[in-house]
Amino acid sequence: MWLSLKNVPDYLIPQFKSKIIDELNDGKTNVFELAHIIKELRSYDQIEPEELKQILLSHKIQSNPSVVIKILSDEEVNQFEDINSYFNNIHDKKVGKDIWISEVLNKLIKHQF
């Protein structure tokens, strides 16, 4: 058993990432727990751009798009200044999910490619 992803053998990571993406679409695992794992995987450069796209377009992220803020690095949040603004606005229910998805998620997806 590993307490940190940096100690997990590389050969186990692909199946683990696949399971995380499956959980984001059909699983019962808390989305914020998944977000923490995704952020950690990203910090070790273990998430490919196509996988991030799958994550951002997953059912749980689409249902609760403000979770994205939990998977972004501080640099990414600062790079996209409007993400914080959109996050605050969706949290305060000043904008709907559709705007968050079109403005923030699409920007992040385009940035990855």
Coordinates of N, CA and C in Angstrom, one line a residue:
M1 N 0.8 -1.2 0.0 CA 0.0 0.0 0.0 C 0.9 1.2 0.0
W2 N 0.5 2.2 -0.8 CA 1.2 3.5 -0.9 C 0.4 4.6 -0.3
L3 N 1.1 5.5 0.4 CA 0.4 6.6 1.0 C 0.6 7.9 0.1
S4 N 1.4 7.8 -0.9 CA 1.7 8.9 -1.8 C 1.8 8.4 -3.2
L5 N 1.3 9.1 -4.2 CA 1.4 8.6 -5.6 C 2.8 8.6 -6.1
K6 N 3.7 9.4 -5.5 CA 5.0 9.4 -6.0 C 5.7 8.1 -5.7
N7 N 5.2 7.3 -4.8 CA 5.8 6.0 -4.4 C 5.2 4.8 -5.2
V8 N 4.2 5.1 -6.0 CA 3.5 4.1 -6.8 C 4.3 3.7 -8.0
P9 N 4.5 2.4 -8.3 CA 5.3 2.1 -9.5 C 4.6 2.6 -10.7
D10 N 5.4 3.0 -11.7 CA 4.9 3.6 -12.9 C 3.9 2.7 -13.7
Y11 N 4.2 1.4 -13.6 CA 3.3 0.5 -14.4 C 1.9 0.4 -13.9
L12 N 1.7 0.9 -12.7 CA 0.3 0.9 -12.1 C -0.5 2.1 -12.4
I13 N 0.2 3.2 -12.8 CA -0.5 4.5 -13.0 C -1.5 4.5 -14.1
P14 N -1.2 3.9 -15.3 CA -2.2 3.9 -16.4 C -3.6 3.3 -16.0
Q15 N -3.6 2.2 -15.3 CA -4.9 1.6 -14.9 C -5.5 2.4 -13.8
F16 N -4.7 3.0 -13.0 CA -5.3 3.9 -11.9 C -6.0 5.1 -12.5
K17 N -5.3 5.7 -13.5 CA -5.9 6.9 -14.2 C -7.2 6.5 -14.9
S18 N -7.2 5.4 -15.5 CA -8.4 4.9 -16.2 C -9.6 4.7 -15.2
K19 N -9.2 4.2 -14.0 CA -10.2 4.0 -13.0 C -10.8 5.3 -12.5
I20 N -9.9 6.3 -12.3 CA -10.3 7.6 -11.9 C -11.3 8.2 -12.9
I21 N -11.0 8.1 -14.2 CA -11.8 8.7 -15.2 C -13.2 8.0 -15.2
D22 N -13.1 6.6 -15.1 CA -14.4 5.9 -15.0 C -15.2 6.3 -13.8
E23 N -14.6 6.6 -12.6 CA -15.3 7.0 -11.4 C -15.9 8.4 -11.7
L24 N -15.3 9.2 -12.5 CA -15.8 10.6 -12.7 C -17.1 10.5 -13.6
N25 N -17.2 9.4 -14.3 CA -18.4 9.2 -15.2 C -19.5 8.3 -14.5
D26 N -19.1 7.3 -13.9 CA -20.1 6.3 -13.4 C -19.9 5.9 -12.0
G27 N -18.9 6.4 -11.3 CA -18.7 5.9 -10.0 C -19.4 6.6 -8.8
K28 N -19.1 6.1 -7.6 CA -19.8 6.7 -6.5 C -18.8 7.4 -5.5
T29 N -17.5 7.4 -6.0 CA -16.5 8.1 -5.2 C -16.7 9.6 -5.2
N30 N -16.5 10.2 -4.0 CA -16.7 11.7 -3.9 C -15.9 12.4 -4.9
V31 N -16.4 13.3 -5.6 CA -15.7 14.1 -6.6 C -14.6 14.9 -6.1
F32 N -14.7 15.4 -4.9 CA -13.6 16.2 -4.3 C -12.4 15.3 -3.9
E33 N -12.7 14.1 -3.5 CA -11.6 13.1 -3.3 C -10.9 12.8 -4.6
L34 N -11.7 12.6 -5.7 CA -11.1 12.4 -7.0 C -10.3 13.6 -7.5
A35 N -10.8 14.8 -7.2 CA -10.1 16.0 -7.6 C -8.7 16.1 -6.9
H36 N -8.7 15.7 -5.7 CA -7.4 15.7 -4.9 C -6.4 14.8 -5.6
I37 N -6.9 13.6 -6.0 CA -6.0 12.6 -6.6 C -5.5 13.1 -8.0
I38 N -6.4 13.7 -8.7 CA -6.1 14.2 -10.0 C -5.0 15.3 -9.9
K39 N -5.2 16.2 -9.0 CA -4.3 17.3 -8.8 C -2.9 16.7 -8.4
E40 N -2.9 15.7 -7.6 CA -1.6 15.0 -7.3 C -1.0 14.4 -8.5
L41 N -1.8 13.7 -9.3 CA -1.3 13.1 -10.5 C -0.7 14.1 -11.4
R42 N -1.4 15.2 -11.5 CA -0.9 16.3 -12.4 C 0.4 16.9 -11.9
S43 N 0.5 17.0 -10.6 CA 1.8 17.5 -10.0 C 3.0 16.7 -10.4
Y44 N 2.8 15.4 -10.7 CA 3.8 14.5 -11.1 C 3.9 14.3 -12.6
D45 N 3.2 15.1 -13.3 CA 3.1 15.1 -14.8 C 2.6 13.7 -15.2
Q46 N 1.6 13.2 -14.5 CA 1.1 11.8 -14.9 C -0.3 11.9 -15.7
I47 N -0.8 13.1 -15.9 CA -2.0 13.3 -16.7 C -1.7 13.8 -18.0
E48 N -2.0 13.1 -19.1 CA -1.8 13.5 -20.4 C -2.9 14.5 -20.8
P49 N -2.7 15.4 -21.8 CA -3.7 16.3 -22.2 C -5.1 15.7 -22.6
E50 N -5.0 14.6 -23.3 CA -6.3 13.9 -23.7 C -7.0 13.3 -22.4
E51 N -6.3 12.9 -21.4 CA -6.9 12.5 -20.2 C -7.5 13.6 -19.4
L52 N -6.8 14.8 -19.4 CA -7.4 15.9 -18.8 C -8.7 16.4 -19.5
K53 N -8.7 16.3 -20.8 CA -9.9 16.6 -21.5 C -11.0 15.6 -21.1
Q54 N -10.7 14.3 -21.0 CA -11.8 13.4 -20.5 C -12.2 13.7 -19.1
I55 N -11.3 14.1 -18.3 CA -11.7 14.5 -16.9 C -12.6 15.7 -16.9
L56 N -12.2 16.8 -17.7 CA -13.0 18.0 -17.7 C -14.4 17.8 -18.3
L57 N -14.5 16.8 -19.2 CA -15.8 16.6 -19.9 C -16.6 15.4 -19.2
S58 N -16.1 14.9 -18.1 CA -16.7 13.8 -17.4 C -18.1 14.3 -16.8
H59 N -18.9 13.3 -16.5 CA -20.2 13.5 -15.9 C -20.1 14.3 -14.6
K60 N -19.3 13.9 -13.7 CA -19.2 14.6 -12.4 C -18.7 16.0 -12.5
I61 N -17.8 16.3 -13.4 CA -17.3 17.6 -13.6 C -18.4 18.5 -14.3
Q62 N -19.0 17.9 -15.2 CA -20.1 18.7 -15.9 C -21.3 19.0 -14.9
S63 N -21.5 18.0 -14.0 CA -22.6 18.3 -13.0 C -22.2 19.2 -11.9
N64 N -20.9 19.3 -11.6 CA -20.4 20.2 -10.6 C -19.1 20.8 -11.0
P65 N -19.2 21.7 -12.0 CA -18.0 22.2 -12.7 C -17.1 23.0 -11.8
S66 N -17.5 23.5 -10.7 CA -16.7 24.3 -9.8 C -15.6 23.4 -9.2
V67 N -15.7 22.1 -9.3 CA -14.7 21.2 -8.7 C -13.4 21.4 -9.5
V68 N -13.5 21.9 -10.7 CA -12.3 22.1 -11.5 C -11.2 22.9 -10.7
I69 N -11.7 23.8 -10.0 CA -10.7 24.7 -9.3 C -9.8 23.9 -8.3
K70 N -10.3 22.7 -7.9 CA -9.6 21.9 -7.0 C -8.5 21.0 -7.7
I71 N -8.6 20.9 -9.0 CA -7.6 20.1 -9.7 C -6.5 21.0 -10.4
L72 N -6.7 22.3 -10.4 CA -5.8 23.2 -11.0 C -4.6 23.6 -10.0
S73 N -3.5 23.8 -10.6 CA -2.4 24.3 -9.8 C -2.5 25.8 -9.5
D74 N -1.8 26.3 -8.6 CA -1.9 27.7 -8.3 C -1.5 28.5 -9.5
E75 N -0.5 28.0 -10.2 CA 0.0 28.7 -11.4 C -1.1 28.8 -12.5
E76 N -1.9 27.7 -12.6 CA -3.0 27.7 -13.6 C -4.1 28.7 -13.2
V77 N -4.4 28.7 -11.9 CA -5.4 29.6 -11.4 C -5.0 31.1 -11.7
N78 N -3.7 31.4 -11.4 CA -3.2 32.7 -11.7 C -3.1 33.0 -13.2
Q79 N -2.8 32.0 -14.0 CA -2.6 32.2 -15.4 C -4.0 32.6 -16.0
F80 N -5.0 32.0 -15.5 CA -6.4 32.3 -16.0 C -7.1 33.1 -15.0
E81 N -6.8 34.4 -14.9 CA -7.4 35.2 -13.9 C -8.9 35.1 -13.8
D82 N -9.6 34.9 -14.9 CA -11.0 34.9 -14.9 C -11.6 33.6 -14.3
I83 N -10.8 32.6 -14.1 CA -11.3 31.4 -13.5 C -11.8 31.6 -12.1
N84 N -11.0 32.4 -11.3 CA -11.4 32.7 -10.0 C -12.7 33.5 -10.0
S85 N -12.8 34.4 -10.9 CA -14.0 35.2 -11.0 C -15.2 34.3 -11.3
Y86 N -15.1 33.4 -12.3 CA -16.1 32.5 -12.7 C -16.5 31.6 -11.5
F87 N -15.4 31.1 -10.8 CA -15.6 30.2 -9.7 C -16.5 30.9 -8.7
N88 N -16.1 32.1 -8.3 CA -16.9 32.9 -7.3 C -18.3 33.1 -7.8
N89 N -18.4 33.4 -9.1 CA -19.8 33.7 -9.6 C -20.7 32.5 -9.6
I90 N -20.1 31.3 -10.0 CA -20.9 30.1 -10.0 C -21.2 29.7 -8.5
H91 N -20.2 29.9 -7.6 CA -20.5 29.6 -6.2 C -21.6 30.4 -5.7
D92 N -21.6 31.7 -6.0 CA -22.7 32.6 -5.6 C -23.9 32.6 -6.4
K93 N -23.9 31.7 -7.4 CA -25.1 31.4 -8.3 C -25.4 32.7 -9.1
K94 N -24.3 33.5 -9.5 CA -24.5 34.6 -10.3 C -24.4 34.2 -11.8
V95 N -23.8 33.1 -12.1 CA -23.7 32.6 -13.4 C -24.1 31.1 -13.4
G96 N -24.6 30.6 -14.5 CA -25.0 29.2 -14.5 C -23.9 28.3 -15.0
K97 N -24.1 27.0 -14.9 CA -23.1 26.0 -15.3 C -22.8 26.1 -16.7
D98 N -23.7 26.5 -17.5 CA -23.4 26.5 -19.0 C -22.3 27.5 -19.3
I99 N -22.4 28.7 -18.6 CA -21.3 29.7 -18.8 C -20.0 29.2 -18.3
W100 N -20.0 28.5 -17.1 CA -18.8 28.0 -16.5 C -18.2 27.0 -17.5
I101 N -19.0 26.1 -18.0 CA -18.5 25.0 -19.0 C -18.0 25.7 -20.2
S102 N -18.7 26.6 -20.8 CA -18.3 27.2 -22.1 C -17.1 28.0 -21.9
E103 N -17.0 28.8 -20.9 CA -15.9 29.7 -20.7 C -14.6 29.1 -20.1
V104 N -14.8 28.4 -19.0 CA -13.7 27.9 -18.2 C -13.2 26.5 -18.7
L105 N -14.1 25.6 -18.8 CA -13.6 24.2 -19.2 C -13.1 24.2 -20.6
N106 N -13.8 24.9 -21.5 CA -13.3 25.0 -22.9 C -11.9 25.7 -23.0
K107 N -11.7 26.7 -22.2 CA -10.4 27.4 -22.2 C -9.3 26.5 -21.7
L108 N -9.6 25.7 -20.6 CA -8.6 24.8 -20.1 C -8.3 23.7 -21.1
I109 N -9.3 23.2 -21.8 CA -9.1 22.2 -22.8 C -8.2 22.7 -23.9
K110 N -8.6 23.9 -24.4 CA -7.8 24.5 -25.5 C -6.3 24.7 -25.1
H111 N -6.1 25.1 -23.8 CA -4.8 25.4 -23.3 C -3.9 24.1 -23.3
Q112 N -4.6 23.0 -23.1 CA -3.8 21.7 -23.1 C -3.4 21.2 -24.4
F113 N -4.0 21.7 -25.5 CA -3.6 21.2 -26.8 C -2.9 22.2 -27.7

